[in-house]
Amino acid sequence: MPIAADLLAIMPFPDIDPIAFSIGPLAIHWYGLAYVAGILLGWAYARRIAANDSLWPGNASPISRVQLDDFIVWAALGVVLGGRLGYIFFYDLSAVLDNPVRAVQIWNGGMSFHGGLTGTTIAMILFARRHAIPIWSLFDIVATVVPCGLFFGRIANFINGELWGRLTDVPWAVVFPTGGPFARHPSQLYEAGLEGIVLLLVLAAFVYGMRALKCPGFITGVFVCGYALSRIFVEFFREPDAQLGYLLGTTWLTMGMVLSSPMILLGLWAMLRARRQAALQL
């Protein structure tokens, strides 16, 4: 562990106002804009993929642009409701029980990816059944574009000066206003890079280079595994939530690791299942 003297201010936090702009009494936060940007960019990318018949089984897209446009509302509700409820149950339940109003105060803790994933999964299942869309193909198209939202969400976390990393003396360390006078890992940027940019490029390589959408469910497995591995890696640099701390008396195990670990097995199962199904159809 670096000594305290080494952890004093290395690089000041870029003082960016969390409020992007105001319209009268209405304050528009970067956090909210990040969700809007992620959803809209993901939607535009998904429309492009859905319109490319050559990427899909039988050279026919399983979903129309009109259906995809309708799904955007379902996805947004799944992300927001699931993300917030997930954060409450996984990270902040006792505080919300003491003060129920805190449940709608998204600036207190924000959202949980694992909760958002659960909410979006429920939305996808319901939407696919209602519109007779192959459910694994819908999973795949959403999985391909989710990194867009993850990237903008983590950048917003950085702007808000929240979810910062552990103490460090690396040259790129940042002193966050809410993190004390010591330098910390900018773990939000690590996540934006791994869960956002890297995962987006990996999935694109599978979609366009290996035509993996022709094997329904495989892209979903790649995404789930890729996210879990990225999150677990970054958790070694990220400060755990103050109300939880490290789990089971350790100095390293976090809730993020616990929630992400089963995702590796789930992702591997999805990939193997997809391969078996594709082999049976040959």
mmCIF file of C-alpha atoms in Angstrom:
data_model
loop_
_atom_site.group_PDB
_atom_site.id
_atom_site.type_symbol
_atom_site.label_atom_id
_atom_site.label_comp_id
_atom_site.label_asym_id
_atom_site.label_seq_id
_atom_site.Cartn_x
_atom_site.Cartn_y
_atom_site.Cartn_z
ATOM 1 C CA MET A 1 0.000 0.000 0.000
ATOM 2 C CA PRO A 2 1.514 3.389 -1.005
ATOM 3 C CA ILE A 3 2.273 5.700 1.898
ATOM 4 C CA ALA A 4 0.011 8.698 2.496
ATOM 5 C CA ALA A 5 2.616 11.201 1.291
ATOM 6 C CA ASP A 6 2.615 9.511 -2.111
ATOM 7 C CA LEU A 7 -1.158 9.718 -2.286
ATOM 8 C CA LEU A 8 -1.454 13.484 -2.016
ATOM 9 C CA ALA A 9 -2.716 15.430 -5.005
ATOM 10 C CA ILE A 10 -1.208 14.100 -8.257
ATOM 11 C CA MET A 11 -3.724 15.348 -10.830
ATOM 12 C CA PRO A 12 -6.639 17.631 -9.978
ATOM 13 C CA PHE A 13 -10.126 16.533 -10.848
ATOM 14 C CA PRO A 14 -11.432 18.349 -13.953
ATOM 15 C CA ASP A 15 -14.093 20.614 -12.484
ATOM 16 C CA ILE A 16 -17.065 19.842 -14.738
ATOM 17 C CA ASP A 17 -20.474 20.953 -13.521
ATOM 18 C CA PRO A 18 -22.729 17.844 -13.185
ATOM 19 C CA ILE A 19 -25.533 20.039 -14.577
ATOM 20 C CA ALA A 20 -25.096 20.306 -18.345
ATOM 21 C CA PHE A 21 -27.605 23.158 -18.703
ATOM 22 C CA SER A 22 -30.816 24.502 -17.219
ATOM 23 C CA ILE A 23 -34.149 25.396 -18.741
ATOM 24 C CA GLY A 24 -35.800 27.670 -16.205
ATOM 25 C CA PRO A 25 -36.084 25.684 -12.949
ATOM 26 C CA LEU A 26 -35.331 22.408 -14.775
ATOM 27 C CA ALA A 27 -31.712 21.271 -14.449
ATOM 28 C CA ILE A 28 -30.461 18.819 -17.082
ATOM 29 C CA HIS A 29 -27.704 16.613 -15.660
ATOM 30 C CA TRP A 30 -24.925 14.938 -17.604
ATOM 31 C CA TYR A 31 -25.987 11.654 -15.991
ATOM 32 C CA GLY A 32 -29.419 11.858 -17.611
ATOM 33 C CA LEU A 33 -27.952 12.949 -20.936
ATOM 34 C CA ALA A 34 -25.593 9.968 -20.807
ATOM 35 C CA TYR A 35 -28.535 7.570 -20.624
ATOM 36 C CA VAL A 36 -30.275 9.371 -23.489
ATOM 37 C CA ALA A 37 -27.097 9.350 -25.615
ATOM 38 C CA GLY A 38 -26.433 5.680 -24.913
ATOM 39 C CA ILE A 39 -29.977 4.606 -25.743
ATOM 40 C CA LEU A 40 -30.180 6.698 -28.926
ATOM 41 C CA LEU A 41 -26.763 5.667 -30.234
ATOM 42 C CA GLY A 42 -27.483 2.027 -29.421
ATOM 43 C CA TRP A 43 -30.854 2.295 -31.163
ATOM 44 C CA ALA A 44 -29.265 3.768 -34.303
ATOM 45 C CA TYR A 45 -26.617 1.017 -34.354
ATOM 46 C CA ALA A 46 -29.258 -1.672 -33.769
ATOM 47 C CA ARG A 47 -31.352 -0.356 -36.687
ATOM 48 C CA ARG A 48 -28.344 -0.646 -38.958
ATOM 49 C CA ILE A 49 -27.676 -4.234 -37.867
ATOM 50 C CA ALA A 50 -31.336 -5.202 -38.165
ATOM 51 C CA ALA A 51 -31.477 -3.813 -41.708
ATOM 52 C CA ASN A 52 -28.547 -5.978 -42.860
ATOM 53 C CA ASP A 53 -30.200 -9.266 -43.834
ATOM 54 C CA SER A 54 -26.867 -10.914 -44.687
ATOM 55 C CA LEU A 55 -25.909 -10.936 -40.987
ATOM 56 C CA TRP A 56 -28.846 -13.108 -39.897
ATOM 57 C CA PRO A 57 -29.849 -16.782 -40.181
ATOM 58 C CA GLY A 58 -31.352 -17.500 -43.582
ATOM 59 C CA ASN A 59 -30.230 -14.046 -44.738
ATOM 60 C CA ALA A 60 -33.397 -12.574 -43.256
ATOM 61 C CA SER A 61 -33.523 -10.166 -40.328
ATOM 62 C CA PRO A 62 -35.796 -11.413 -37.500
ATOM 63 C CA ILE A 63 -36.919 -7.908 -36.560
ATOM 64 C CA SER A 64 -38.161 -4.957 -38.581
ATOM 65 C CA ARG A 65 -37.132 -1.369 -38.045
ATOM 66 C CA VAL A 66 -40.666 -0.540 -36.944
ATOM 67 C CA GLN A 67 -40.545 -3.238 -34.268
ATOM 68 C CA LEU A 68 -37.127 -2.031 -33.178
ATOM 69 C CA ASP A 69 -38.463 1.514 -32.903
ATOM 70 C CA ASP A 70 -41.276 0.233 -30.669
ATOM 71 C CA PHE A 71 -38.839 -1.737 -28.542
ATOM 72 C CA ILE A 72 -36.785 1.341 -27.647
ATOM 73 C CA VAL A 73 -39.485 2.410 -25.158
ATOM 74 C CA TRP A 74 -39.555 -1.035 -23.560
ATOM 75 C CA ALA A 75 -35.757 -1.065 -23.332
ATOM 76 C CA ALA A 76 -35.616 2.396 -21.753
ATOM 77 C CA LEU A 77 -38.125 1.398 -19.083
ATOM 78 C CA GLY A 78 -36.262 -1.842 -18.399
ATOM 79 C CA VAL A 79 -32.932 -0.046 -18.051
ATOM 80 C CA VAL A 80 -34.184 2.759 -15.805
ATOM 81 C CA LEU A 81 -36.560 0.792 -13.563
ATOM 82 C CA GLY A 82 -34.346 -2.275 -13.356
ATOM 83 C CA GLY A 83 -31.207 -0.209 -12.858
ATOM 84 C CA ARG A 84 -32.645 1.791 -10.006
ATOM 85 C CA LEU A 85 -34.365 -1.129 -8.278
ATOM 86 C CA GLY A 86 -31.202 -3.180 -8.664
ATOM 87 C CA TYR A 87 -29.115 -0.515 -6.952
ATOM 88 C CA ILE A 88 -31.601 -0.296 -4.098
ATOM 89 C CA PHE A 89 -31.745 -4.052 -3.466
ATOM 90 C CA PHE A 90 -28.068 -4.832 -4.059
ATOM 91 C CA TYR A 91 -26.398 -1.786 -2.526
ATOM 92 C CA ASP A 92 -28.712 0.553 -0.615
ATOM 93 C CA LEU A 93 -31.679 -1.362 0.826
ATOM 94 C CA SER A 94 -31.217 -0.404 4.484
ATOM 95 C CA ALA A 95 -30.933 3.309 3.687
ATOM 96 C CA VAL A 96 -34.062 3.216 1.517
ATOM 97 C CA LEU A 97 -36.017 1.366 4.195
ATOM 98 C CA ASP A 98 -35.052 4.104 6.649
ATOM 99 C CA ASN A 99 -35.922 6.844 4.158
ATOM 100 C CA PRO A 100 -38.209 5.618 1.312
ATOM 101 C CA VAL A 101 -37.918 8.947 -0.530
ATOM 102 C CA ARG A 102 -34.312 8.001 -1.241
ATOM 103 C CA ALA A 103 -35.596 5.401 -3.731
ATOM 104 C CA VAL A 104 -36.335 8.106 -6.308
ATOM 105 C CA GLN A 105 -33.208 10.136 -5.570
ATOM 106 C CA ILE A 106 -31.078 8.685 -8.378
ATOM 107 C CA TRP A 107 -28.233 11.036 -7.451
ATOM 108 C CA ASN A 108 -27.856 8.988 -4.251
ATOM 109 C CA GLY A 109 -26.031 5.968 -5.642
ATOM 110 C CA GLY A 110 -27.536 6.020 -9.109
ATOM 111 C CA MET A 111 -28.149 2.809 -11.012
ATOM 112 C CA SER A 112 -26.959 -0.797 -11.000
ATOM 113 C CA PHE A 113 -25.867 -2.447 -14.243
ATOM 114 C CA HIS A 114 -26.935 -5.872 -13.008
ATOM 115 C CA GLY A 115 -30.382 -4.501 -12.151
ATOM 116 C CA GLY A 116 -30.625 -2.760 -15.519
ATOM 117 C CA LEU A 117 -29.633 -5.998 -17.257
ATOM 118 C CA THR A 118 -32.372 -7.877 -15.407
ATOM 119 C CA GLY A 119 -34.968 -5.228 -16.231
ATOM 120 C CA THR A 120 -33.987 -5.151 -19.898
ATOM 121 C CA THR A 121 -34.030 -8.958 -20.096
ATOM 122 C CA ILE A 122 -37.601 -9.031 -18.790
ATOM 123 C CA ALA A 123 -38.557 -6.330 -21.302
ATOM 124 C CA MET A 124 -36.963 -8.334 -24.148
ATOM 125 C CA ILE A 125 -38.768 -11.552 -23.208
ATOM 126 C CA LEU A 126 -42.149 -9.828 -23.033
ATOM 127 C CA PHE A 127 -41.601 -7.898 -26.260
ATOM 128 C CA ALA A 128 -40.330 -10.935 -28.182
ATOM 129 C CA ARG A 129 -43.328 -13.015 -27.153
ATOM 130 C CA ARG A 130 -45.776 -10.275 -28.017
ATOM 131 C CA HIS A 131 -44.330 -9.753 -31.503
ATOM 132 C CA ALA A 132 -43.278 -13.351 -32.268
ATOM 133 C CA ILE A 133 -39.603 -12.432 -32.555
ATOM 134 C CA PRO A 134 -36.942 -15.139 -31.947
ATOM 135 C CA ILE A 135 -35.897 -14.308 -28.413
ATOM 136 C CA TRP A 136 -32.203 -15.186 -28.747
ATOM 137 C CA SER A 137 -31.877 -12.983 -31.822
ATOM 138 C CA LEU A 138 -33.406 -10.079 -29.903
ATOM 139 C CA PHE A 139 -30.980 -10.775 -27.050
ATOM 140 C CA ASP A 140 -28.115 -10.692 -29.565
ATOM 141 C CA ILE A 141 -29.013 -7.393 -31.180
ATOM 142 C CA VAL A 142 -29.408 -5.698 -27.803
ATOM 143 C CA ALA A 143 -26.182 -7.233 -26.460
ATOM 144 C CA THR A 144 -24.296 -5.880 -29.478
ATOM 145 C CA VAL A 145 -25.237 -2.268 -28.708
ATOM 146 C CA VAL A 146 -25.289 -2.202 -24.884
ATOM 147 C CA PRO A 147 -21.612 -1.091 -24.682
ATOM 148 C CA CYS A 148 -22.701 2.265 -26.146
ATOM 149 C CA GLY A 149 -24.731 2.943 -23.019
ATOM 150 C CA LEU A 150 -22.059 1.571 -20.708
ATOM 151 C CA PHE A 151 -19.481 3.943 -22.172
ATOM 152 C CA PHE A 152 -21.583 7.085 -21.718
ATOM 153 C CA GLY A 153 -22.768 5.984 -18.290
ATOM 154 C CA ARG A 154 -19.222 5.565 -16.971
ATOM 155 C CA ILE A 155 -18.153 8.906 -18.420
ATOM 156 C CA ALA A 156 -21.073 10.495 -16.563
ATOM 157 C CA ASN A 157 -19.935 8.759 -13.348
ATOM 158 C CA PHE A 158 -16.523 10.379 -13.844
ATOM 159 C CA ILE A 159 -18.035 13.833 -14.442
ATOM 160 C CA ASN A 160 -20.121 13.424 -11.286
ATOM 161 C CA GLY A 161 -17.010 12.447 -9.319
ATOM 162 C CA GLU A 162 -18.659 9.231 -8.088
ATOM 163 C CA LEU A 163 -17.752 5.527 -8.004
ATOM 164 C CA TRP A 164 -14.080 6.449 -7.922
ATOM 165 C CA GLY A 165 -11.207 4.038 -7.484
ATOM 166 C CA ARG A 166 -8.918 2.932 -4.704
ATOM 167 C CA LEU A 167 -5.932 4.906 -3.440
ATOM 168 C CA THR A 168 -2.946 4.888 -5.780
ATOM 169 C CA ASP A 169 0.170 6.768 -6.814
ATOM 170 C CA VAL A 170 0.017 6.041 -10.575
ATOM 171 C CA PRO A 171 0.785 9.129 -12.732
ATOM 172 C CA TRP A 172 -2.782 9.314 -14.060
ATOM 173 C CA ALA A 173 -4.390 9.209 -10.603
ATOM 174 C CA VAL A 174 -7.142 11.752 -9.916
ATOM 175 C CA VAL A 175 -8.098 13.597 -6.746
ATOM 176 C CA PHE A 176 -11.892 13.501 -6.603
ATOM 177 C CA PRO A 177 -13.736 16.226 -4.629
ATOM 178 C CA THR A 178 -15.721 13.610 -2.689
ATOM 179 C CA GLY A 179 -12.842 11.168 -2.270
ATOM 180 C CA GLY A 180 -10.746 13.025 0.260
ATOM 181 C CA PRO A 181 -7.371 14.710 -0.372
ATOM 182 C CA PHE A 182 -5.800 11.566 -1.813
ATOM 183 C CA ALA A 183 -5.254 10.427 -5.386
ATOM 184 C CA ARG A 184 -7.316 7.543 -6.680
ATOM 185 C CA HIS A 185 -7.664 5.347 -9.719
ATOM 186 C CA PRO A 186 -10.100 6.886 -12.243
ATOM 187 C CA SER A 187 -11.852 3.514 -12.324
ATOM 188 C CA GLN A 188 -14.856 4.997 -14.133
ATOM 189 C CA LEU A 189 -12.599 5.603 -17.148
ATOM 190 C CA TYR A 190 -11.215 2.072 -16.918
ATOM 191 C CA GLU A 191 -14.768 0.772 -17.121
ATOM 192 C CA ALA A 192 -15.675 3.137 -19.963
ATOM 193 C CA GLY A 193 -12.710 1.788 -21.909
ATOM 194 C CA LEU A 194 -13.195 -1.927 -21.202
ATOM 195 C CA GLU A 195 -16.982 -2.274 -20.909
ATOM 196 C CA GLY A 196 -17.605 0.376 -23.536
ATOM 197 C CA ILE A 197 -15.005 0.740 -26.269
ATOM 198 C CA VAL A 198 -13.199 -2.624 -26.087
ATOM 199 C CA LEU A 199 -16.352 -4.717 -25.677
ATOM 200 C CA LEU A 200 -18.102 -2.800 -28.468
ATOM 201 C CA LEU A 201 -15.224 -3.527 -30.857
ATOM 202 C CA VAL A 202 -15.018 -7.194 -29.853
ATOM 203 C CA LEU A 203 -18.739 -7.686 -30.441
ATOM 204 C CA ALA A 204 -18.556 -5.839 -33.774
ATOM 205 C CA ALA A 205 -15.752 -8.178 -34.853
ATOM 206 C CA PHE A 206 -17.935 -11.188 -34.055
ATOM 207 C CA VAL A 207 -20.965 -9.662 -35.793
ATOM 208 C CA TYR A 208 -19.295 -8.486 -39.002
ATOM 209 C CA GLY A 209 -16.154 -10.605 -39.149
ATOM 210 C CA MET A 210 -17.442 -13.982 -37.951
ATOM 211 C CA ARG A 211 -21.140 -13.489 -38.796
ATOM 212 C CA ALA A 212 -21.965 -14.709 -35.285
ATOM 213 C CA LEU A 213 -25.562 -13.447 -35.431
ATOM 214 C CA LYS A 214 -26.265 -16.458 -37.636
ATOM 215 C CA CYS A 215 -25.766 -18.511 -34.469
ATOM 216 C CA PRO A 216 -28.514 -17.071 -32.193
ATOM 217 C CA GLY A 217 -27.387 -16.610 -28.628
ATOM 218 C CA PHE A 218 -23.644 -16.633 -29.253
ATOM 219 C CA ILE A 219 -23.252 -12.848 -29.258
ATOM 220 C CA THR A 220 -25.262 -12.702 -26.041
ATOM 221 C CA GLY A 221 -22.824 -15.126 -24.440
ATOM 222 C CA VAL A 222 -19.816 -13.128 -25.630
ATOM 223 C CA PHE A 223 -21.292 -9.941 -24.200
ATOM 224 C CA VAL A 224 -22.205 -11.466 -20.827
ATOM 225 C CA CYS A 225 -18.745 -13.039 -20.431
ATOM 226 C CA GLY A 226 -16.957 -9.944 -21.695
ATOM 227 C CA TYR A 227 -18.797 -7.618 -19.349
ATOM 228 C CA ALA A 228 -18.301 -9.903 -16.338
ATOM 229 C CA LEU A 229 -14.558 -10.266 -16.913
ATOM 230 C CA SER A 230 -14.138 -6.518 -17.477
ATOM 231 C CA ARG A 231 -16.131 -5.638 -14.360
ATOM 232 C CA ILE A 232 -14.320 -8.121 -12.134
ATOM 233 C CA PHE A 233 -10.947 -6.819 -13.347
ATOM 234 C CA VAL A 234 -11.869 -3.167 -12.695
ATOM 235 C CA GLU A 235 -13.276 -4.033 -9.255
ATOM 236 C CA PHE A 236 -9.664 -4.563 -8.124
ATOM 237 C CA PHE A 237 -9.107 -0.829 -8.761
ATOM 238 C CA ARG A 238 -12.521 0.491 -7.732
ATOM 239 C CA GLU A 239 -13.421 1.543 -4.201
ATOM 240 C CA PRO A 240 -16.350 -0.557 -2.926
ATOM 241 C CA ASP A 241 -19.570 1.202 -1.989
ATOM 242 C CA ALA A 242 -19.131 2.762 1.448
ATOM 243 C CA GLN A 243 -22.292 1.193 2.882
ATOM 244 C CA LEU A 244 -21.099 -2.312 1.924
ATOM 245 C CA GLY A 245 -17.308 -2.232 1.925
ATOM 246 C CA TYR A 246 -15.433 -5.471 1.257
ATOM 247 C CA LEU A 247 -17.385 -8.683 1.764
ATOM 248 C CA LEU A 248 -16.782 -11.731 3.968
ATOM 249 C CA GLY A 249 -14.029 -10.054 5.937
ATOM 250 C CA THR A 250 -11.716 -9.780 2.926
ATOM 251 C CA THR A 251 -9.745 -6.818 1.659
ATOM 252 C CA TRP A 252 -10.603 -7.432 -2.001
ATOM 253 C CA LEU A 253 -14.016 -9.109 -2.527
ATOM 254 C CA THR A 254 -16.767 -6.671 -3.603
ATOM 255 C CA MET A 255 -20.443 -6.897 -4.454
ATOM 256 C CA GLY A 256 -19.602 -6.152 -8.080
ATOM 257 C CA MET A 257 -17.425 -9.272 -8.201
ATOM 258 C CA VAL A 258 -20.094 -11.411 -6.540
ATOM 259 C CA LEU A 259 -22.790 -10.291 -8.978
ATOM 260 C CA SER A 260 -20.529 -10.619 -12.024
ATOM 261 C CA SER A 261 -18.975 -14.034 -11.336
ATOM 262 C CA PRO A 262 -22.091 -16.117 -12.205
ATOM 263 C CA MET A 263 -22.319 -14.161 -15.458
ATOM 264 C CA ILE A 264 -19.156 -15.859 -16.718
ATOM 265 C CA LEU A 265 -20.786 -19.282 -16.416
ATOM 266 C CA LEU A 266 -24.031 -17.956 -17.899
ATOM 267 C CA GLY A 267 -22.171 -16.469 -20.854
ATOM 268 C CA LEU A 268 -20.238 -19.673 -21.498
ATOM 269 C CA TRP A 269 -23.477 -21.673 -21.341
ATOM 270 C CA ALA A 270 -25.128 -19.323 -23.857
ATOM 271 C CA MET A 271 -22.217 -19.690 -26.287
ATOM 272 C CA LEU A 272 -22.120 -23.483 -25.994
ATOM 273 C CA ARG A 273 -25.894 -23.709 -26.349
ATOM 274 C CA ALA A 274 -25.784 -21.540 -29.464
ATOM 275 C CA ARG A 275 -23.080 -23.723 -31.032
ATOM 276 C CA ARG A 276 -25.013 -26.920 -30.289
ATOM 277 C CA GLN A 277 -28.201 -25.523 -31.775
ATOM 278 C CA ALA A 278 -26.367 -24.399 -34.894
ATOM 279 C CA ALA A 279 -24.771 -27.856 -35.299
ATOM 280 C CA LEU A 280 -28.162 -29.553 -35.021
ATOM 281 C CA GLN A 281 -29.521 -27.438 -37.866
ATOM 282 C CA LEU A 282 -26.738 -28.394 -40.284
#
